[in-house]
Coordinates of C-alpha atoms and ligand atoms in Angstrom, one line a residue:
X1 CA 116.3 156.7 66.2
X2 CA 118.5 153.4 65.7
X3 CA 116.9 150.2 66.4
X4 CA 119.7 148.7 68.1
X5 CA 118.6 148.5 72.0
X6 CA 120.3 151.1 73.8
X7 CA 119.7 148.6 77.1
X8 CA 118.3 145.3 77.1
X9 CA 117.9 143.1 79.9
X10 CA 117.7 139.3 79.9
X11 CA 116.1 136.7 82.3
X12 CA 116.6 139.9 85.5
X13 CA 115.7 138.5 89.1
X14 CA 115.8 139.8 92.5
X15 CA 114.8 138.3 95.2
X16 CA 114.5 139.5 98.9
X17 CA 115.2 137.8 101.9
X18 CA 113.0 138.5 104.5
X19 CA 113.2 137.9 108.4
X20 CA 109.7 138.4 110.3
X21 CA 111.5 138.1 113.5
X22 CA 114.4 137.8 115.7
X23 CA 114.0 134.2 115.4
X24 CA 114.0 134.3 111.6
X25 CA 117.3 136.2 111.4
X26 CA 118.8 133.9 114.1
X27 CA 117.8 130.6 112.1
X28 CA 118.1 132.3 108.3
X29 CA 114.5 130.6 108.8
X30 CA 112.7 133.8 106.9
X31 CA 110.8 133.6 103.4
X32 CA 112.2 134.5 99.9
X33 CA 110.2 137.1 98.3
X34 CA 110.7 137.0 94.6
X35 CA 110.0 140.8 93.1
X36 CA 111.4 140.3 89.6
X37 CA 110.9 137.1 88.5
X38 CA 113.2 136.4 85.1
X39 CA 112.8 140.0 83.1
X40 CA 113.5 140.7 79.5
X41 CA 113.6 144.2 78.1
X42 CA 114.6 146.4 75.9
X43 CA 115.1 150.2 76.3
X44 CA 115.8 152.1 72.3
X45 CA 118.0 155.3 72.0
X46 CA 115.9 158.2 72.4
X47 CA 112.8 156.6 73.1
X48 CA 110.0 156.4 76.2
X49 CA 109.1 152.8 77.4
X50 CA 106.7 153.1 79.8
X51 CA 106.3 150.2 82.7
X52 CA 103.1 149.8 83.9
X53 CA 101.6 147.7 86.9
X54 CA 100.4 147.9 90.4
X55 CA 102.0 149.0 93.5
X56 CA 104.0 146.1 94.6
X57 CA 104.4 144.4 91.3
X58 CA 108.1 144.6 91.1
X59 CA 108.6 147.6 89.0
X60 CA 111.0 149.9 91.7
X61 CA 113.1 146.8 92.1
X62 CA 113.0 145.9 88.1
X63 CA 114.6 149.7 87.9
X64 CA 117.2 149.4 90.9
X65 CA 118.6 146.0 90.2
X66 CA 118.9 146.5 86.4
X67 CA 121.2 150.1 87.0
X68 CA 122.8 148.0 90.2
X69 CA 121.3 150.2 92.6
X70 CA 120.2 147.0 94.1
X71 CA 122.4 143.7 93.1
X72 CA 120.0 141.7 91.0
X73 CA 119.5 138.1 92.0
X74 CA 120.2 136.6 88.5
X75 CA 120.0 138.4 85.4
X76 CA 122.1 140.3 82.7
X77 CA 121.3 144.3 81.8
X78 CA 123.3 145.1 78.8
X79 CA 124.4 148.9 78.3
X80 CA 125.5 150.1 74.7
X81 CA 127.0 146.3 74.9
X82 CA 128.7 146.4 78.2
X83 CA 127.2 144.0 80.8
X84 CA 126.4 145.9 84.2
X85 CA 126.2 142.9 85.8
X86 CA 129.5 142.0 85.6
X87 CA 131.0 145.7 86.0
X88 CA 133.6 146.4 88.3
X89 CA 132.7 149.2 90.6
X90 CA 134.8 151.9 88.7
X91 CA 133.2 150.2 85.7
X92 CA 130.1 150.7 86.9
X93 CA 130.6 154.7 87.7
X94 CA 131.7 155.1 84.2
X95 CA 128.5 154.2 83.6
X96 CA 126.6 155.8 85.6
X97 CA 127.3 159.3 84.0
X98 CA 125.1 158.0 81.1
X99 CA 122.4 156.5 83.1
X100 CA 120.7 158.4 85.9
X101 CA 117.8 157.2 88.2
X102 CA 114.7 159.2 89.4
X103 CA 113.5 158.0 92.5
X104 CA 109.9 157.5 93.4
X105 CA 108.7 160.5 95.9
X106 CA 111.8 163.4 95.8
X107 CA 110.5 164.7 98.7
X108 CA 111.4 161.6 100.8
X109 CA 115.2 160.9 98.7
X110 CA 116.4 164.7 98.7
X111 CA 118.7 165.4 101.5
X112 CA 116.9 167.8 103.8
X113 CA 120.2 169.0 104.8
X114 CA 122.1 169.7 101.7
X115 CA 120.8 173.3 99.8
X116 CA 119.7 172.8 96.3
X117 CA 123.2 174.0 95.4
X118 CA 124.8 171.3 97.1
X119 CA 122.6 168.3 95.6
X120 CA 122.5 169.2 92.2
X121 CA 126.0 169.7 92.3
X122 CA 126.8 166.7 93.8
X123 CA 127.1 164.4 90.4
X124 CA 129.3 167.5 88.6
X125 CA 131.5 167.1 91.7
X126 CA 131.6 162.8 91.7
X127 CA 131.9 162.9 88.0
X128 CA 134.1 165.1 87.3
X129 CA 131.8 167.2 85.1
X130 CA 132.8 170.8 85.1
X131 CA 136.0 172.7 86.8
X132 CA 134.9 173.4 90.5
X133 CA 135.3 176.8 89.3
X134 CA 132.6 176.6 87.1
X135 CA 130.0 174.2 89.2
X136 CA 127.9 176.9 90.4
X137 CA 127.1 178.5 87.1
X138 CA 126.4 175.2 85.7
X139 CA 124.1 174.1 88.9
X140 CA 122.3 177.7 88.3
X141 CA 122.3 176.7 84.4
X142 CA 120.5 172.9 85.2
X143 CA 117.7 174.7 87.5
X144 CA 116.8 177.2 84.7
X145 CA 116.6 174.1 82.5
X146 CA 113.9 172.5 84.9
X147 CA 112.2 175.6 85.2
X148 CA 113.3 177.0 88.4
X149 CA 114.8 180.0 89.7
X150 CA 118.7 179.9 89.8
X151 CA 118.1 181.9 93.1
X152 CA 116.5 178.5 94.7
X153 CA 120.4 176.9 94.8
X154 CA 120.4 178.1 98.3
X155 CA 117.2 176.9 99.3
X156 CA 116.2 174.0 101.2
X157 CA 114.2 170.8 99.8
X158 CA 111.5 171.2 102.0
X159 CA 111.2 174.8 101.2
X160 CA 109.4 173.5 97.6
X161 CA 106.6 172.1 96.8
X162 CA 106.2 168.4 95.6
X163 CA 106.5 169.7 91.8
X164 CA 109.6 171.8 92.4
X165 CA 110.6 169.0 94.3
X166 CA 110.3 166.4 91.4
X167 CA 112.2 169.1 89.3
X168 CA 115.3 169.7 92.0
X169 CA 115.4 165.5 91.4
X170 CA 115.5 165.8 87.5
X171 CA 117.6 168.8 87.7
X172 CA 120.2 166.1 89.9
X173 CA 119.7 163.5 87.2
X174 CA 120.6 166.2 84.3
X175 CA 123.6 167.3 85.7
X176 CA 125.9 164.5 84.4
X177 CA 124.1 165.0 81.0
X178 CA 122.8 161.2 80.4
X179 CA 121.4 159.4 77.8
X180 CA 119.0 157.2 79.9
X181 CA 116.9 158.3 82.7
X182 CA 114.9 156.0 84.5
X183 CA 112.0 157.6 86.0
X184 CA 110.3 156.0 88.8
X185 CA 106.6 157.3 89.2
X186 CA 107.7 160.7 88.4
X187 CA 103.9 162.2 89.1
X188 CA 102.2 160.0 90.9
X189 CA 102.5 161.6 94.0
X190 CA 101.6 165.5 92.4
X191 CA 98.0 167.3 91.5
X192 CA 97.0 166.8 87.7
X193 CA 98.3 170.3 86.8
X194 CA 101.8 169.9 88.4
X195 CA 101.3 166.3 86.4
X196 CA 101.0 168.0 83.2
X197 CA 104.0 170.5 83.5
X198 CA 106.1 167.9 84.5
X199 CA 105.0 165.5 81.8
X200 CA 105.6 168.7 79.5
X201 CA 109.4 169.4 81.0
X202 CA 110.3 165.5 80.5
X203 CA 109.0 166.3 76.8
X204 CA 111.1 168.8 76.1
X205 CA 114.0 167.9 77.9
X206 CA 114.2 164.6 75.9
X207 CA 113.8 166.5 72.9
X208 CA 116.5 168.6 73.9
X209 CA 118.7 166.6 75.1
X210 CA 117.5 163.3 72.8
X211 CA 117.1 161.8 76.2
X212 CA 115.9 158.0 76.7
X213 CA 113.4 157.2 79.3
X214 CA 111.9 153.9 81.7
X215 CA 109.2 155.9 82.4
X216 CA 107.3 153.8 85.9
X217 CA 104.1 154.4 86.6
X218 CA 101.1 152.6 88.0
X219 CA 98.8 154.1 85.7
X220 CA 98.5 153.3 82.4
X221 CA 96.5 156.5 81.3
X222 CA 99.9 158.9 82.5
X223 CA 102.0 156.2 80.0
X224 CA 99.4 156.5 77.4
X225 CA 100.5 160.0 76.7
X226 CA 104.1 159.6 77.1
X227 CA 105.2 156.3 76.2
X228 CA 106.8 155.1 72.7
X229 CA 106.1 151.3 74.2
X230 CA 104.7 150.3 76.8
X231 CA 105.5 147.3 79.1
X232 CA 102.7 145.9 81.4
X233 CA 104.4 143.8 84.3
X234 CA 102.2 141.7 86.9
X235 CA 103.6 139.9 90.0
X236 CA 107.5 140.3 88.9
X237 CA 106.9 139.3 85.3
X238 CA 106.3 141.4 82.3
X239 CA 103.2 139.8 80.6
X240 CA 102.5 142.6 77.7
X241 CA 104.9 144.7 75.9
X242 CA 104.5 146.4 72.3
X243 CA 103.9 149.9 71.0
X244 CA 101.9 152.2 72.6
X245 CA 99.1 152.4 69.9
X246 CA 99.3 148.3 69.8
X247 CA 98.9 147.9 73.4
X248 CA 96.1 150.3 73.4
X249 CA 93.8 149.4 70.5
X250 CA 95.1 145.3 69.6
X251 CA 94.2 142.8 71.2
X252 CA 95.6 142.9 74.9
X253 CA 96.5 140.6 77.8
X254 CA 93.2 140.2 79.9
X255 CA 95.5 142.0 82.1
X256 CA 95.8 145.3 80.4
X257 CA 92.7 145.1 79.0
X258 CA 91.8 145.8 82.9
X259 CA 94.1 148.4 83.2
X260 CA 93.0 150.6 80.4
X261 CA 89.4 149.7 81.1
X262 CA 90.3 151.1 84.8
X263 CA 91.3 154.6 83.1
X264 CA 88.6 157.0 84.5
X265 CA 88.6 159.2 81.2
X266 CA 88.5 156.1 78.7
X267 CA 90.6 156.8 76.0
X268 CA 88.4 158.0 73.3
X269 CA 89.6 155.7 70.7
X270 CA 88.3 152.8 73.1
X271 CA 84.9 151.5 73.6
X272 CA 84.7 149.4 76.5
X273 CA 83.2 147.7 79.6
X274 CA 85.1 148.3 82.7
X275 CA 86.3 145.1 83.3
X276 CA 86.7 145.0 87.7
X277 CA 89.3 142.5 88.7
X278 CA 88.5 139.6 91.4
X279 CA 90.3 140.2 94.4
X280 CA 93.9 141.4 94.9
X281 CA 97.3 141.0 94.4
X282 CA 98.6 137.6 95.5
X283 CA 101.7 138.7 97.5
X284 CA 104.9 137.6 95.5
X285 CA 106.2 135.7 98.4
X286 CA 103.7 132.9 97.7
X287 CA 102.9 133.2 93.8
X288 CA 99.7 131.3 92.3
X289 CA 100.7 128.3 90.0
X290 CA 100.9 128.7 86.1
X291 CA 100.2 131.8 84.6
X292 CA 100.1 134.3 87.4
X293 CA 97.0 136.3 87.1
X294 CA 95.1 133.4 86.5
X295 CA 93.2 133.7 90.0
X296 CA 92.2 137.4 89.2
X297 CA 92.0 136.7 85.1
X298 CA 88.7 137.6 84.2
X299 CA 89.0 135.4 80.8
X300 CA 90.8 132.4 82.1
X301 CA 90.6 129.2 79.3
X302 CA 88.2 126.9 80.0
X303 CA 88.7 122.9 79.9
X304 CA 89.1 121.4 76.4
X305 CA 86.4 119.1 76.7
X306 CA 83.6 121.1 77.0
X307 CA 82.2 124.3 75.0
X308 CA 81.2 126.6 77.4
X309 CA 80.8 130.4 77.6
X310 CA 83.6 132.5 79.4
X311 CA 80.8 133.5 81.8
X312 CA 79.8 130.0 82.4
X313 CA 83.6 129.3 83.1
X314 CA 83.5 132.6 85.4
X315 CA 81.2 131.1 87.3
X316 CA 82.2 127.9 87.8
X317 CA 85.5 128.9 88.5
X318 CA 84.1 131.8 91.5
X319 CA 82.5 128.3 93.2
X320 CA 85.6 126.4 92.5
X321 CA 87.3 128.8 94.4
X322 CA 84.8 129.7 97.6
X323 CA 84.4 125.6 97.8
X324 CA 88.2 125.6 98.1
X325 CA 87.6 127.5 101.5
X326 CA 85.2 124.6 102.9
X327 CA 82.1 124.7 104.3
X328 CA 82.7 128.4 105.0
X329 CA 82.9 129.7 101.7
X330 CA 79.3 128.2 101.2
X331 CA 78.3 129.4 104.5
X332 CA 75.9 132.4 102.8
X333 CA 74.0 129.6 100.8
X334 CA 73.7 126.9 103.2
X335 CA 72.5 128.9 106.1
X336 CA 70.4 130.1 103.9
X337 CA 68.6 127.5 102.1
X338 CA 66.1 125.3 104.5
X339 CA 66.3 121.3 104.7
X340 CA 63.7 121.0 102.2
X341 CA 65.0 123.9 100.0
X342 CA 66.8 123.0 96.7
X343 CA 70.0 123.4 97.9
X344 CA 72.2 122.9 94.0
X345 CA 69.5 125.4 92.7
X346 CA 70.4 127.8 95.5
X347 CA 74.1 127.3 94.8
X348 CA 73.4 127.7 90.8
X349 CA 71.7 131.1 91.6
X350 CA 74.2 132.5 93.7
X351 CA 76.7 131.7 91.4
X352 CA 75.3 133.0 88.4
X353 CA 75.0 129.9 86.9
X354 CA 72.1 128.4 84.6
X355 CA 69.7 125.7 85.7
X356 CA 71.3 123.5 83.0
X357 CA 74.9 124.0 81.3
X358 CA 75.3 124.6 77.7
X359 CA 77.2 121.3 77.6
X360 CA 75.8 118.3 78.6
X361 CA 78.6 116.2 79.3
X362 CA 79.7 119.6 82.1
X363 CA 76.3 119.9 83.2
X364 CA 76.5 116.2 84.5
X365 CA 79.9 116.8 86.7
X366 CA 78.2 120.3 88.2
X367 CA 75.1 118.6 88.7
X368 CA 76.9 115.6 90.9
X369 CA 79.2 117.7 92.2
X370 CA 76.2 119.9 93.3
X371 CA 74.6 117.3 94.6
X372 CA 77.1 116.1 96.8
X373 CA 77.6 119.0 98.5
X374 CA 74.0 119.9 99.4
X375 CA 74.7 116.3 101.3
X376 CA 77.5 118.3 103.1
X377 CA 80.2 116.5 101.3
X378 CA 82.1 119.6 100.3
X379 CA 85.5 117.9 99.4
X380 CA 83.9 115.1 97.2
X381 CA 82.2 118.1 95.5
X382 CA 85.2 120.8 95.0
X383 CA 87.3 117.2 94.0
X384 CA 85.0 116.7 91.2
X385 CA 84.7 119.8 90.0
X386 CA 88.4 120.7 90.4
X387 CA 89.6 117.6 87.9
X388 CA 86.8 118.1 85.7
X389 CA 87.3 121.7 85.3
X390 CA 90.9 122.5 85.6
X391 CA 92.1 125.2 83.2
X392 CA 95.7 125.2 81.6
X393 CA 95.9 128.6 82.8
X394 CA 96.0 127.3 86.6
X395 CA 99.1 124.7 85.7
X396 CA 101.0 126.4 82.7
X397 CA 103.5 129.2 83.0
X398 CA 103.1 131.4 79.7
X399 CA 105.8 132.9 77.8
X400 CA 106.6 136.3 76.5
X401 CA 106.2 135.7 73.0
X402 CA 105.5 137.4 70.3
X403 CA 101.9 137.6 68.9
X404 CA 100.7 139.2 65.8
X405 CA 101.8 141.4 62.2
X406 CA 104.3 143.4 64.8
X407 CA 106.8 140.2 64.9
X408 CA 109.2 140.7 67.5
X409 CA 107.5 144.6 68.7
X410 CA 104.9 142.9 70.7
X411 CA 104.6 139.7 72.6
X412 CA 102.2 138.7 75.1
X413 CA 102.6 136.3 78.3
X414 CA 99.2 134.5 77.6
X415 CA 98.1 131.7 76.6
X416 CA 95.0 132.8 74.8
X417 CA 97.5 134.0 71.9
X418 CA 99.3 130.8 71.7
X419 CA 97.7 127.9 69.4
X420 CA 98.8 125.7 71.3
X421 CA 95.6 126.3 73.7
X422 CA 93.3 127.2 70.9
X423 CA 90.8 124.2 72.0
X424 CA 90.3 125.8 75.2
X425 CA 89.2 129.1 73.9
X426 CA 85.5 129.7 75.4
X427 CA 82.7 129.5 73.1
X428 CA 82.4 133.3 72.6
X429 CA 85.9 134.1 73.1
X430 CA 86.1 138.3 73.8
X431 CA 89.7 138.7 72.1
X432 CA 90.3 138.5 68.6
X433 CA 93.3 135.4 68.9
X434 CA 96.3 137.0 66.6
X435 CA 98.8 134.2 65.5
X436 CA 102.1 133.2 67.3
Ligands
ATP1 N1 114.1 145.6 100.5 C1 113.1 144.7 100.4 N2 113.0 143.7 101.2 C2 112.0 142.8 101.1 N3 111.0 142.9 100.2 C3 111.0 143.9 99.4 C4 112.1 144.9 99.4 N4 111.8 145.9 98.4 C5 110.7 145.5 97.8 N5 110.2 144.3 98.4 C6 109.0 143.6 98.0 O1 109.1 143.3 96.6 C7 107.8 143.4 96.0 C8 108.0 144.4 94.8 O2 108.2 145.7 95.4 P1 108.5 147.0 94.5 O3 108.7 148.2 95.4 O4 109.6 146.7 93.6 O5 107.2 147.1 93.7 P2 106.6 148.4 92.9 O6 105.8 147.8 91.8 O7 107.7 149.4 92.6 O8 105.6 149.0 94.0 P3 105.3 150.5 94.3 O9 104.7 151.1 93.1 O10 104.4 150.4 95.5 O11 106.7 151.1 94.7 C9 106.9 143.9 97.0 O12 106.2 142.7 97.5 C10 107.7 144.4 98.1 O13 107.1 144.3 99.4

């Protein structure tokens, strides 16, 4: 396997225009949804890169914009050193005989009205592939090769299940004989036994044929078993990438760390908490500021000035954030806590916090800011605590860099892995820190 990238993309967007309404499309007065937000990645002959994230994250339009199946936004997707981006049409057909896309759900993207026959032999026919002569052997050839009968070429797609279904779509993808496939949730929508003998076919077809693969999934345990690399994306940005094994056992993004701690059968060679996420998915069309997990991160940085625990920061952070929502995000305390009722030690013990910080010079802003909201000044009190406890992880966008004795093999978007931030590490920082 050479090293040289058989595909590497650089700084990919694509964003969406949408219109809610009539009015929107009359007045071009709809949102901008940004799905892939400045991508770079690298796809090595032969090999699986799995991409990893959840539904929504921009990994269906990461796939279509960088093979031009959608125009990306911004971007270059180099191909065995030919730009796509800057392909003519013709150009780009060329291509497209080495590189062959997957789509998510086969059941949905096979024409119910073309036979078997007819769609797998559609690419031989565009492409030029075989004499017409010889099309139907070779379509009869490609089905035995997926594991079907040559018999189901005059068959309908809806006459299959959703495995033989997924193997009609690889079948389709094979007939042009690529080097890249890009797979897009190939098993998410089957049983686990169907999931395995499709796993097993992709496994032996890429041995066969020394195939490539962007294997997309939303699970990181299906990737686990497949992948060479893995690449962990989050809100149209890819904030973990590195070998398998590395992303698995090394030190993690917070991020993936919640994905693998999420795997139902934990991988044996991990020994773990499930780490549950706070809330969902900001929607990409209004991204939070800095690094963009930081409102679900579960081991956000915690203000220079203080030493403080992660769960102290935790804490402070959750009543940061219902405070943010007014008087209604205390409403559960208040109403519950009589006039003569320790209101700041009703608010501590909700929160999970301790009747007296670790840190006296914190335990004096919580305490006043405490204080003025159990006088029902809510704003003075979320004000105090939001410039006294701001995290860099709220402000600053992190990087992909690299991180670690990998080099260039793994990098994380975080800034727990960048020196830079090392004086805002808390107290009993859960990840071992490798250097930049
Ligand atoms: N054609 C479109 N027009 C507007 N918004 C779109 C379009 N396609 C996707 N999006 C939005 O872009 C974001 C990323 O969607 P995308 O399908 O790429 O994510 P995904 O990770 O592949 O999700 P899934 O696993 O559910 O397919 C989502 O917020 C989605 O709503």
């Amino acid at each position: 396997m050479s090293d040289d990238p058989l595909l590497r993309v650089e700084g990919l967007e694509k964003e969406y225009a949408t219109a809610d309404g009539l009015l929107d499309r009359l007045f071009g007065s709809g949102r901008t949804v940004t799905a892939v937000d400045g991508v770079d990645l690298e796809v090595r002959e032969g090999e699986t890169l799995g991409l990893v994230g959840e539904s929504g994250c921009g990994k269906s339009s990461l796939a279509r914009s960088l093979l031009r199946l959608t125009e990306p936004t911004a971007g270059t997707v180099s191909y065995r050193g030919t730009d796509l981006t800057a392909c003519s049409r013709s150009e780009l057909r060329a291509v497209r005989a080495n590189v062959q896309y997957v789509p998510q759900n086969p059941g949905a993207s096979l024409n119910p009205r073309l036979t078997v026959r007819d769609i797998v032999g559609e690419p031989l026919e565009v492409h030029d592939v075989v004499p017409p002569s010889e099309r139907d052997a070779r379509v009869r050839d490609l089905l035995e090769t997926v594991g079907l009968a040559p018999g189901h070429a005059e068959r309908y797609p809806h006459e299959f299940s959703g495995g033989q279904q997924q193997r009609i779509a690889i079948a389709r993808a094979l007939a042009v004989e690529p080097e890249f496939v890009v797979l897009d949730e190939p098993v998410s929508s089957l049983d686990v036994s169907v999931q395995a003998q499709i796993l097993n076919l992709l496994a032996d077809l890429q041995d066969e044929f020394g195939l490539a693969y962007l294997f997309i999934a939303h699970d990181l345990s299906v990737v686990a078993h497949v992948a060479d690399r893995v690449a962990v994306m989050y809100l149209g940005k890819i904030v973990d990438v590195g070998p398998t094994e590395a992303v698995f056992d090394d030190p993690s993004h917070p991020y993936t760390a919640a994905l693998r701690s999420a795997i139902p059968e934990p991988d044996p060679r991990w020994e773990g908490d499930r780490i549950v996420l706070e809330g969902t998915v900001p929607s990409p069309d209004d991204c939070p500021s800095g690094c963009r997990f930081h409102t679900r991160c579960p081991r956000v940085l915690s203000p220079a000035e203080y030493d403080l625990e992660s769960e102290t920061v935790r804490a402070i952070r959750h009543l940061r954030k219902r405070l943010a929502d007014g008087e209604d995000g205390l409403e559960s305390v208040l109403a519950t806590s009589g006039a003569d009722d320790d209101v700041p030690a009703a608010i501590r013990d909700e929160f999970g916090l301790p009747a007296e910080l670790e840190d006296d010079d914190a335990e004096r802003v919580l305490a006043d800011a405490l204080e003025a909201v159990a006088a029902g000044e809510i704003d003075d009190g979320r004000a105090r605590l939001a410039s006294a406890f701001a995290t860099p992880c709220e402000t600053d966008r992190p990087r992909l860099e690299p991180v670690g004795d990998d080099g260039d093999d793994r990098s994380i978007a975080c800034h727990r892995f960048d020196d830079a931030y090392a004086d805002h590490l808390p107290d009993d920082s859960e990840t071992r820190t490798p250097e930049r």
